[in-house]
């Protein structure tokens, strides 16, 4: 039985890892997709880093996806001359457009509609929830709050408003400029931050439709409104990211595991790849070993059969980025042997081709086939196969375009292989691929494989399934 890891690994590149040498080592250590966080990246950096990733992947002859992650609309406090020490019970004023406040403790907020969107009684979380305040009163351009937790407030701290429907745009001017450069350099995926409804994704789709190679759009689930509109977001997006950082602040923390499971189940019902992200190996930013809780967290994501697990600060500023990849790889490879949650059993098929793929996966499971070979032009048949989570078989997506191979780096269990196609005689392509894969040791003589491809039927070319015994 083939032991290729099926759960994909996304690693964020940053100061600790964005050199050509480190990128190569990251690929060697198992990175399937490189994430570029535009909250911290410049356009000059983006152009350079994409070139370095492509060069390292080409040198190793392996597909590596590139994910551009937009910053999204961020509500932040303004600049302060010195950090403020605040204590529970104190009054604190948040102002808009720099309205003068005579309060000792006050700070400006960068969001024009802050006062309009918020209500008396709402909770304001500052600096990732480290500081909590309750809204007591609203005035023209300011709100009065009561401090609930002690803390030190510095400049430009992030603000979360749990349960508040804010009227921020889905894409900021910065996001649009970043996406433009991402399209220019040819990224494979664009993650849209703080998606609240399907219309947000449609706005990004309108921006990328003119691109020659349209990146696949990943919707990030980060607040209560996104959870409420989950099904419509899943149906509109190409993939979903469970961004547990802000999500864990915006929602009650005890709900987070339930939300994660619900998102994974929904994605596997509708056939969308799903990423579990944030704080997976947070302690390894400074320590060479994960905590037992982190090991279990990663294992649970693998057991739920998420398509990918993601590293953030662990590989951008952490001391042990390569070790983090090793930990991910070891946990995923081991846990995959235990089976999975089988959420795909509730899959809702909407096309004959999806049902054809389901038949192929059932055949492969019953035969315990070494591999399923999917010959695909745009990657869709390979995505359908991944969606069905074959129990024993590696999915080899055979395509004749490197861009399609890169697009498939996100999908669970899929190993893309680029081979020239003979479009007039599909059987020649199948035979050539089988010979190539045997010579590379990817499939082995005496084993059974299931083939999903176009085949000749009289004068027509049709979709078909074959069982092949490798001789």
Short mmCIF file of C-alpha atoms in Angstrom, two decimals:
data_model
loop_
_atom_site.label_atom_id
_atom_site.label_comp_id
_atom_site.label_asym_id
_atom_site.label_seq_id
_atom_site.Cartn_x
_atom_site.Cartn_y
_atom_site.Cartn_z
CA UNK A 1 0.00 0.00 0.00
CA UNK A 2 1.32 3.45 -0.91
CA UNK A 3 2.22 5.61 2.08
CA UNK A 4 2.19 9.07 0.49
CA UNK A 5 0.79 11.63 2.96
CA UNK A 6 -2.70 12.67 1.90
CA UNK A 7 -3.25 15.73 4.10
CA UNK A 8 -1.62 18.76 2.48
CA UNK A 9 0.64 21.16 4.36
CA UNK A 10 0.50 24.93 3.91
CA UNK A 11 3.38 26.95 5.36
CA UNK A 12 3.48 30.74 5.59
CA UNK A 13 6.72 32.33 4.42
CA UNK A 14 8.28 35.22 6.31
CA UNK A 15 11.57 36.53 7.69
CA UNK A 16 12.62 33.09 8.97
CA UNK A 17 11.91 31.26 5.71
CA UNK A 18 11.73 33.48 2.64
CA UNK A 19 15.26 32.96 1.30
CA UNK A 20 15.72 30.74 -1.78
CA UNK A 21 17.72 28.25 0.31
CA UNK A 22 15.01 27.97 3.00
CA UNK A 23 12.22 27.72 0.45
CA UNK A 24 13.99 24.72 -1.07
CA UNK A 25 14.37 23.12 2.35
CA UNK A 26 10.69 23.75 3.10
CA UNK A 27 9.67 21.97 -0.10
CA UNK A 28 12.00 19.08 0.72
CA UNK A 29 10.44 18.89 4.21
CA UNK A 30 6.92 18.51 2.79
CA UNK A 31 5.46 21.98 2.11
CA UNK A 32 2.75 21.62 -0.55
CA UNK A 33 1.61 25.25 -0.64
CA UNK A 34 3.47 28.44 0.28
CA UNK A 35 1.24 31.08 1.89
CA UNK A 36 2.10 34.74 1.39
CA UNK A 37 0.46 36.93 4.04
CA UNK A 38 -0.16 40.37 2.56
CA UNK A 39 -0.80 41.85 5.99
CA UNK A 40 2.98 42.04 6.16
CA UNK A 41 4.18 41.74 2.55
CA UNK A 42 5.07 44.41 -0.02
CA UNK A 43 4.58 44.18 -3.77
CA UNK A 44 8.34 44.08 -4.31
CA UNK A 45 8.59 41.15 -1.89
CA UNK A 46 5.65 39.38 -3.55
CA UNK A 47 7.25 39.53 -6.99
CA UNK A 48 10.56 38.27 -5.67
CA UNK A 49 9.21 35.48 -3.48
CA UNK A 50 6.96 34.02 -6.20
CA UNK A 51 9.95 33.79 -8.53
CA UNK A 52 11.97 32.03 -5.82
CA UNK A 53 9.18 29.53 -5.08
CA UNK A 54 8.67 28.67 -8.76
CA UNK A 55 12.43 28.20 -9.25
CA UNK A 56 12.76 25.92 -6.22
CA UNK A 57 9.75 23.83 -7.30
CA UNK A 58 11.03 23.51 -10.87
CA UNK A 59 14.47 22.47 -9.64
CA UNK A 60 12.86 19.63 -7.66
CA UNK A 61 10.27 18.81 -10.34
CA UNK A 62 7.40 18.95 -7.84
CA UNK A 63 4.25 21.08 -7.95
CA UNK A 64 4.06 23.73 -5.23
CA UNK A 65 1.02 25.95 -4.90
CA UNK A 66 1.23 29.65 -4.04
CA UNK A 67 -1.49 31.21 -1.86
CA UNK A 68 -1.85 34.98 -1.59
CA UNK A 69 -3.72 35.84 1.62
CA UNK A 70 -5.36 39.27 1.62
CA UNK A 71 -5.19 41.46 4.71
CA UNK A 72 -8.89 42.28 4.57
CA UNK A 73 -10.70 45.10 6.33
CA UNK A 74 -9.08 45.64 9.71
CA UNK A 75 -10.45 47.79 12.54
CA UNK A 76 -7.53 49.13 14.57
CA UNK A 77 -6.77 51.64 17.26
CA UNK A 78 -4.70 54.67 16.34
CA UNK A 79 -1.24 55.78 17.40
CA UNK A 80 -0.44 56.54 21.03
CA UNK A 81 2.58 58.49 22.29
CA UNK A 82 3.01 55.91 25.07
CA UNK A 83 1.24 52.64 25.89
CA UNK A 84 -1.69 53.00 28.27
CA UNK A 85 -2.09 50.90 31.42
CA UNK A 86 -5.80 50.26 31.85
CA UNK A 87 -7.57 48.64 34.78
CA UNK A 88 -10.97 46.95 35.26
CA UNK A 89 -13.78 49.34 36.12
CA UNK A 90 -12.15 52.34 34.47
CA UNK A 91 -13.93 54.35 31.78
CA UNK A 92 -12.33 54.31 28.33
CA UNK A 93 -13.32 56.34 25.26
CA UNK A 94 -12.96 55.21 21.65
CA UNK A 95 -13.20 58.07 19.15
CA UNK A 96 -13.63 58.32 15.38
CA UNK A 97 -11.90 60.83 13.08
CA UNK A 98 -9.73 62.08 15.92
CA UNK A 99 -12.47 63.87 17.86
CA UNK A 100 -10.85 65.41 20.90
CA UNK A 101 -11.58 63.66 24.15
CA UNK A 102 -10.81 65.08 27.56
CA UNK A 103 -10.76 61.58 29.01
CA UNK A 104 -7.38 60.48 30.34
CA UNK A 105 -7.75 57.15 28.59
CA UNK A 106 -8.92 57.40 25.01
CA UNK A 107 -7.74 56.35 21.57
CA UNK A 108 -8.86 56.93 18.00
CA UNK A 109 -10.29 54.15 15.80
CA UNK A 110 -9.67 53.93 12.04
CA UNK A 111 -13.22 52.82 11.08
CA UNK A 112 -15.61 55.57 9.96
CA UNK A 113 -18.84 53.71 10.81
CA UNK A 114 -17.64 52.44 14.18
CA UNK A 115 -20.19 54.40 16.20
CA UNK A 116 -23.04 53.60 13.79
CA UNK A 117 -22.45 49.84 13.77
CA UNK A 118 -21.96 49.28 17.48
CA UNK A 119 -24.67 49.22 20.16
CA UNK A 120 -24.80 49.88 23.89
CA UNK A 121 -24.05 46.62 25.68
CA UNK A 122 -21.76 45.26 22.95
CA UNK A 123 -18.35 43.91 23.87
CA UNK A 124 -15.21 45.38 22.30
CA UNK A 125 -12.13 43.14 22.17
CA UNK A 126 -8.74 44.77 21.60
CA UNK A 127 -5.37 43.18 20.81
CA UNK A 128 -6.70 39.67 20.02
CA UNK A 129 -9.01 39.74 23.03
CA UNK A 130 -6.34 40.60 25.58
CA UNK A 131 -8.31 43.72 26.53
CA UNK A 132 -12.10 43.58 26.89
CA UNK A 133 -14.50 46.49 27.22
CA UNK A 134 -18.28 46.91 27.37
CA UNK A 135 -20.05 49.77 25.56
CA UNK A 136 -21.87 52.06 28.02
CA UNK A 137 -22.95 54.96 25.79
CA UNK A 138 -22.75 56.33 22.24
CA UNK A 139 -22.21 59.93 21.18
CA UNK A 140 -21.68 61.68 17.86
CA UNK A 141 -18.17 60.46 17.14
CA UNK A 142 -17.25 58.49 20.21
CA UNK A 143 -18.33 55.64 22.44
CA UNK A 144 -17.85 55.32 26.18
CA UNK A 145 -16.75 51.93 27.48
CA UNK A 146 -16.13 50.22 30.79
CA UNK A 147 -12.89 48.27 31.01
CA UNK A 148 -13.49 44.61 31.93
CA UNK A 149 -9.95 43.23 31.89
CA UNK A 150 -6.56 44.81 32.71
CA UNK A 151 -3.94 45.34 30.05
CA UNK A 152 -1.42 47.57 28.32
CA UNK A 153 -2.77 49.20 25.16
CA UNK A 154 -0.23 50.08 22.50
CA UNK A 155 -0.58 51.70 19.09
CA UNK A 156 -2.49 50.20 16.14
CA UNK A 157 -4.02 47.27 18.04
CA UNK A 158 -6.58 45.05 16.28
CA UNK A 159 -10.23 45.40 17.34
CA UNK A 160 -12.84 42.62 17.22
CA UNK A 161 -16.57 43.20 17.65
CA UNK A 162 -18.16 39.78 18.34
CA UNK A 163 -21.66 39.47 16.92
CA UNK A 164 -21.65 42.98 15.43
CA UNK A 165 -22.53 43.25 11.73
CA UNK A 166 -19.99 45.76 10.46
CA UNK A 167 -20.38 47.57 7.15
CA UNK A 168 -16.77 47.24 6.07
CA UNK A 169 -16.07 46.46 2.38
CA UNK A 170 -15.07 42.90 1.49
CA UNK A 171 -12.04 44.18 -0.41
CA UNK A 172 -10.08 47.25 0.64
CA UNK A 173 -8.01 49.41 -1.71
CA UNK A 174 -4.90 47.62 -0.41
CA UNK A 175 -6.46 44.22 -1.09
CA UNK A 176 -7.33 45.20 -4.66
CA UNK A 177 -3.78 46.41 -5.30
CA UNK A 178 -2.33 43.21 -3.79
CA UNK A 179 -4.65 41.02 -5.87
CA UNK A 180 -3.59 42.89 -9.01
CA UNK A 181 0.06 42.02 -8.37
CA UNK A 182 -0.91 38.47 -7.44
CA UNK A 183 -2.60 38.06 -10.82
CA UNK A 184 0.45 39.57 -12.52
CA UNK A 185 2.84 37.04 -10.99
CA UNK A 186 0.43 34.11 -11.34
CA UNK A 187 -0.47 32.94 -7.83
CA UNK A 188 -2.57 29.76 -7.69
CA UNK A 189 -4.90 30.69 -4.80
CA UNK A 190 -6.23 33.91 -3.29
CA UNK A 191 -7.63 33.80 0.25
CA UNK A 192 -10.27 36.42 0.97
CA UNK A 193 -10.23 37.57 4.58
CA UNK A 194 -13.35 38.21 6.71
CA UNK A 195 -15.85 36.81 4.21
CA UNK A 196 -19.35 37.44 5.57
CA UNK A 197 -21.60 36.40 2.68
CA UNK A 198 -21.43 34.98 -0.84
CA UNK A 199 -21.48 38.46 -2.40
CA UNK A 200 -18.02 39.11 -0.94
CA UNK A 201 -16.63 36.21 -2.97
CA UNK A 202 -18.46 37.35 -6.10
CA UNK A 203 -16.71 40.72 -5.79
CA UNK A 204 -13.30 39.02 -5.82
CA UNK A 205 -14.34 36.74 -8.68
CA UNK A 206 -15.15 39.82 -10.77
CA UNK A 207 -11.59 41.05 -10.17
CA UNK A 208 -9.87 37.82 -11.24
CA UNK A 209 -12.07 36.78 -14.19
CA UNK A 210 -9.88 38.68 -16.64
CA UNK A 211 -6.77 36.80 -15.49
CA UNK A 212 -5.30 34.29 -17.95
CA UNK A 213 -4.93 31.65 -15.23
CA UNK A 214 -7.73 32.34 -12.78
CA UNK A 215 -6.60 31.66 -9.20
CA UNK A 216 -8.90 29.56 -7.07
CA UNK A 217 -10.66 31.59 -4.37
CA UNK A 218 -10.47 30.51 -0.74
CA UNK A 219 -13.03 32.02 1.63
CA UNK A 220 -11.79 32.54 5.19
CA UNK A 221 -14.35 31.83 7.91
CA UNK A 222 -13.52 34.30 10.69
CA UNK A 223 -16.66 35.62 12.37
CA UNK A 224 -20.21 34.81 13.47
CA UNK A 225 -21.80 36.19 10.32
CA UNK A 226 -19.69 33.86 8.16
CA UNK A 227 -20.75 30.90 10.30
CA UNK A 228 -24.38 31.95 9.92
CA UNK A 229 -24.01 32.15 6.12
CA UNK A 230 -21.74 29.12 5.88
CA UNK A 231 -23.61 27.11 3.27
CA UNK A 232 -23.93 29.94 0.75
CA UNK A 233 -20.24 30.81 1.22
CA UNK A 234 -19.15 27.18 0.71
CA UNK A 235 -21.21 26.92 -2.48
CA UNK A 236 -19.76 30.16 -3.90
CA UNK A 237 -16.08 29.63 -3.00
CA UNK A 238 -13.55 27.24 -4.53
CA UNK A 239 -12.26 26.31 -1.06
CA UNK A 240 -12.66 27.28 2.60
CA UNK A 241 -10.17 28.20 5.34
CA UNK A 242 -11.18 27.87 8.99
CA UNK A 243 -9.19 30.86 10.27
CA UNK A 244 -9.31 30.04 13.97
CA UNK A 245 -7.41 33.12 15.14
CA UNK A 246 -10.13 35.73 14.69
CA UNK A 247 -12.84 33.06 14.73
CA UNK A 248 -11.83 32.07 18.25
CA UNK A 249 -12.16 35.69 19.34
CA UNK A 250 -15.36 36.49 17.47
CA UNK A 251 -17.15 33.35 18.73
CA UNK A 252 -17.31 31.83 22.22
CA UNK A 253 -14.19 29.69 22.50
CA UNK A 254 -16.13 26.61 23.60
CA UNK A 255 -17.98 26.76 20.27
CA UNK A 256 -14.79 26.70 18.18
CA UNK A 257 -14.38 22.87 17.92
CA UNK A 258 -18.07 22.55 17.00
CA UNK A 259 -17.75 25.24 14.33
CA UNK A 260 -14.62 23.57 12.93
CA UNK A 261 -16.38 20.24 12.62
CA UNK A 262 -19.46 21.85 11.08
CA UNK A 263 -17.35 23.63 8.45
CA UNK A 264 -15.45 20.46 7.53
CA UNK A 265 -18.70 18.48 7.29
CA UNK A 266 -20.30 21.15 5.10
CA UNK A 267 -17.29 21.30 2.78
CA UNK A 268 -17.27 17.52 2.36
CA UNK A 269 -20.99 17.52 1.70
CA UNK A 270 -20.62 19.98 -1.18
CA UNK A 271 -17.17 18.95 -2.43
CA UNK A 272 -15.06 21.95 -1.43
CA UNK A 273 -11.49 21.64 -0.12
CA UNK A 274 -11.12 22.83 3.48
CA UNK A 275 -8.09 24.13 5.40
CA UNK A 276 -7.71 24.11 9.20
CA UNK A 277 -5.49 27.03 10.19
CA UNK A 278 -4.00 29.05 13.05
CA UNK A 279 -2.27 28.15 16.32
CA UNK A 280 -1.77 24.53 15.34
CA UNK A 281 1.83 24.43 16.62
CA UNK A 282 1.97 27.85 18.28
CA UNK A 283 4.33 26.74 21.07
CA UNK A 284 6.89 25.69 18.45
CA UNK A 285 7.52 29.33 17.55
CA UNK A 286 9.95 29.13 20.47
CA UNK A 287 10.14 25.44 21.43
CA UNK A 288 11.50 22.45 19.46
CA UNK A 289 8.66 20.13 20.50
CA UNK A 290 4.86 20.53 20.26
CA UNK A 291 2.62 20.36 23.30
CA UNK A 292 0.47 17.27 23.76
CA UNK A 293 -2.61 19.42 23.15
CA UNK A 294 -1.18 20.64 19.82
CA UNK A 295 -0.46 17.07 18.73
CA UNK A 296 -4.06 16.14 19.45
CA UNK A 297 -5.37 19.26 17.67
CA UNK A 298 -3.44 18.42 14.51
CA UNK A 299 -4.53 14.78 14.76
CA UNK A 300 -8.19 15.80 15.03
CA UNK A 301 -7.97 17.90 11.85
CA UNK A 302 -6.42 14.90 10.06
CA UNK A 303 -9.08 12.53 11.42
CA UNK A 304 -11.77 14.92 10.21
CA UNK A 305 -10.01 14.59 6.83
CA UNK A 306 -9.47 18.28 6.21
CA UNK A 307 -7.67 18.79 2.92
CA UNK A 308 -4.89 20.84 4.47
CA UNK A 309 -3.39 21.99 7.75
CA UNK A 310 -1.57 25.30 7.98
CA UNK A 311 1.39 26.89 9.73
CA UNK A 312 1.50 30.66 10.30
CA UNK A 313 3.84 32.30 12.82
CA UNK A 314 5.55 28.93 13.28
CA UNK A 315 7.24 29.30 9.89
CA UNK A 316 7.34 33.08 9.45
CA UNK A 317 9.15 34.12 12.63
CA UNK A 318 9.59 30.83 14.47
CA UNK A 319 12.89 29.30 15.53
CA UNK A 320 12.06 25.81 14.22
CA UNK A 321 10.23 26.12 10.87
CA UNK A 322 11.61 22.89 9.37
CA UNK A 323 10.91 20.98 12.58
CA UNK A 324 7.28 22.20 12.43
CA UNK A 325 6.94 20.73 8.94
CA UNK A 326 8.42 17.47 10.19
CA UNK A 327 5.91 17.37 13.09
CA UNK A 328 2.98 18.02 10.73
CA UNK A 329 4.21 15.34 8.33
CA UNK A 330 4.72 12.73 11.06
CA UNK A 331 1.35 13.31 12.74
CA UNK A 332 -0.60 13.36 9.47
CA UNK A 333 1.08 10.26 8.05
CA UNK A 334 0.46 8.30 11.23
CA UNK A 335 -3.13 9.41 11.86
CA UNK A 336 -4.17 8.75 8.26
CA UNK A 337 -3.55 5.05 8.87
CA UNK A 338 -6.39 5.11 11.42
CA UNK A 339 -9.03 6.04 8.85
CA UNK A 340 -11.22 9.12 8.96
CA UNK A 341 -14.55 10.62 9.90
CA UNK A 342 -16.26 9.63 6.59
CA UNK A 343 -18.05 12.97 6.26
CA UNK A 344 -17.91 12.38 2.48
CA UNK A 345 -20.60 9.71 2.92
CA UNK A 346 -23.09 12.60 3.00
CA UNK A 347 -21.83 14.01 -0.31
CA UNK A 348 -24.43 15.68 -2.52
CA UNK A 349 -23.70 14.89 -6.18
CA UNK A 350 -25.03 17.28 -8.81
CA UNK A 351 -23.55 15.89 -12.05
CA UNK A 352 -23.16 12.54 -13.86
CA UNK A 353 -19.36 12.94 -13.83
CA UNK A 354 -19.34 13.18 -10.02
CA UNK A 355 -21.35 9.95 -9.88
CA UNK A 356 -18.94 8.29 -12.32
CA UNK A 357 -16.05 9.21 -10.05
CA UNK A 358 -17.93 7.85 -7.04
CA UNK A 359 -18.22 4.49 -8.85
CA UNK A 360 -14.46 4.51 -9.51
CA UNK A 361 -13.67 5.19 -5.86
CA UNK A 362 -16.01 2.42 -4.69
CA UNK A 363 -14.24 0.05 -7.09
CA UNK A 364 -10.82 1.15 -5.86
CA UNK A 365 -11.85 0.70 -2.22
CA UNK A 366 -13.19 -2.79 -2.85
CA UNK A 367 -10.09 -3.81 -4.82
CA UNK A 368 -7.74 -2.05 -2.38
CA UNK A 369 -6.16 -0.60 -5.49
CA UNK A 370 -2.68 0.83 -5.11
CA UNK A 371 -3.66 3.98 -6.97
CA UNK A 372 -6.39 5.83 -8.84
CA UNK A 373 -5.08 7.50 -11.99
CA UNK A 374 -7.21 10.45 -13.05
CA UNK A 375 -6.48 11.94 -16.45
CA UNK A 376 -7.71 15.50 -16.23
CA UNK A 377 -7.52 18.61 -18.39
CA UNK A 378 -8.74 21.24 -15.92
CA UNK A 379 -8.44 19.25 -12.69
CA UNK A 380 -12.15 18.79 -11.98
CA UNK A 381 -12.23 14.98 -12.15
CA UNK A 382 -9.25 14.84 -9.77
CA UNK A 383 -11.05 17.17 -7.35
CA UNK A 384 -14.14 14.94 -7.47
CA UNK A 385 -11.94 11.93 -6.69
CA UNK A 386 -10.29 13.68 -3.75
CA UNK A 387 -13.73 14.67 -2.45
CA UNK A 388 -14.64 10.98 -2.10
CA UNK A 389 -11.60 10.28 0.14
CA UNK A 390 -10.48 6.86 -1.23
CA UNK A 391 -9.56 4.56 1.68
CA UNK A 392 -6.46 2.85 0.29
CA UNK A 393 -5.47 4.44 -3.02
CA UNK A 394 -3.20 7.35 -3.80
CA UNK A 395 -4.79 9.70 -6.33
CA UNK A 396 -2.44 10.52 -9.20
CA UNK A 397 -3.83 13.45 -11.19
CA UNK A 398 -2.26 13.16 -14.63
CA UNK A 399 -2.44 16.48 -16.49
CA UNK A 400 -0.54 18.20 -19.28
CA UNK A 401 -0.40 21.68 -17.74
CA UNK A 402 1.79 22.79 -14.83
CA UNK A 403 -0.76 25.38 -13.76
CA UNK A 404 -3.40 22.66 -13.29
CA UNK A 405 -0.88 20.62 -11.29
CA UNK A 406 -0.24 23.60 -9.02
CA UNK A 407 -4.00 24.12 -8.56
CA UNK A 408 -4.33 20.53 -7.30
CA UNK A 409 -1.75 20.93 -4.52
CA UNK A 410 -4.58 21.79 -2.10
CA UNK A 411 -6.72 18.69 -2.64
CA UNK A 412 -6.54 15.82 -0.15
CA UNK A 413 -4.70 12.77 -1.41
CA UNK A 414 -3.91 14.16 -4.87
CA UNK A 415 -0.39 13.84 -6.30
CA UNK A 416 -0.27 15.80 -9.58
CA UNK A 417 1.92 14.54 -12.44
CA UNK A 418 2.51 16.46 -15.68
CA UNK A 419 2.67 14.30 -18.85
CA UNK A 420 1.95 15.35 -22.48
CA UNK A 421 -1.49 14.21 -23.70
CA UNK A 422 -2.41 12.59 -27.00
CA UNK A 423 -5.89 14.06 -27.44
CA UNK A 424 -6.70 12.04 -30.56
CA UNK A 425 -5.89 8.62 -29.07
CA UNK A 426 -6.46 8.76 -25.28
CA UNK A 427 -5.27 5.15 -24.80
CA UNK A 428 -1.76 6.17 -25.86
CA UNK A 429 -1.68 8.76 -23.06
CA UNK A 430 -2.80 6.13 -20.54
CA UNK A 431 -0.14 3.62 -21.63
CA UNK A 432 2.60 6.26 -21.60
CA UNK A 433 1.59 7.42 -18.11
CA UNK A 434 1.52 3.87 -16.72
CA UNK A 435 4.98 3.14 -18.12
CA UNK A 436 6.36 6.41 -16.72
CA UNK A 437 4.90 5.80 -13.27
CA UNK A 438 6.20 2.23 -13.08
CA UNK A 439 9.68 3.43 -14.05
CA UNK A 440 9.54 6.08 -11.29
CA UNK A 441 8.37 3.57 -8.69
CA UNK A 442 5.03 5.34 -8.17
CA UNK A 443 3.05 2.22 -9.03
CA UNK A 444 4.33 -1.36 -8.95
CA UNK A 445 4.03 -4.45 -11.11
CA UNK A 446 1.51 -6.97 -9.84
CA UNK A 447 -0.70 -4.30 -8.27
CA UNK A 448 -4.11 -3.08 -9.36
CA UNK A 449 -4.88 0.50 -10.33
CA UNK A 450 -8.15 2.15 -11.30
CA UNK A 451 -8.06 4.56 -14.24
CA UNK A 452 -10.51 7.43 -14.78
CA UNK A 453 -10.06 8.92 -18.24
CA UNK A 454 -11.44 9.61 -21.65
CA UNK A 455 -11.54 6.51 -23.84
CA UNK A 456 -12.41 5.85 -27.47
CA UNK A 457 -15.84 4.35 -28.13
CA UNK A 458 -16.29 3.93 -31.86
CA UNK A 459 -15.79 7.39 -33.30
CA UNK A 460 -16.54 9.12 -30.03
CA UNK A 461 -14.39 9.93 -27.00
CA UNK A 462 -16.20 9.35 -23.71
CA UNK A 463 -15.46 9.30 -19.99
CA UNK A 464 -14.70 5.85 -18.68
CA UNK A 465 -13.36 3.74 -15.80
CA UNK A 466 -10.84 0.93 -16.20
CA UNK A 467 -9.24 -1.57 -13.88
CA UNK A 468 -5.62 -2.28 -14.78
CA UNK A 469 -3.33 -4.98 -13.40
CA UNK A 470 0.21 -3.62 -13.76
CA UNK A 471 2.22 -6.21 -15.71
#
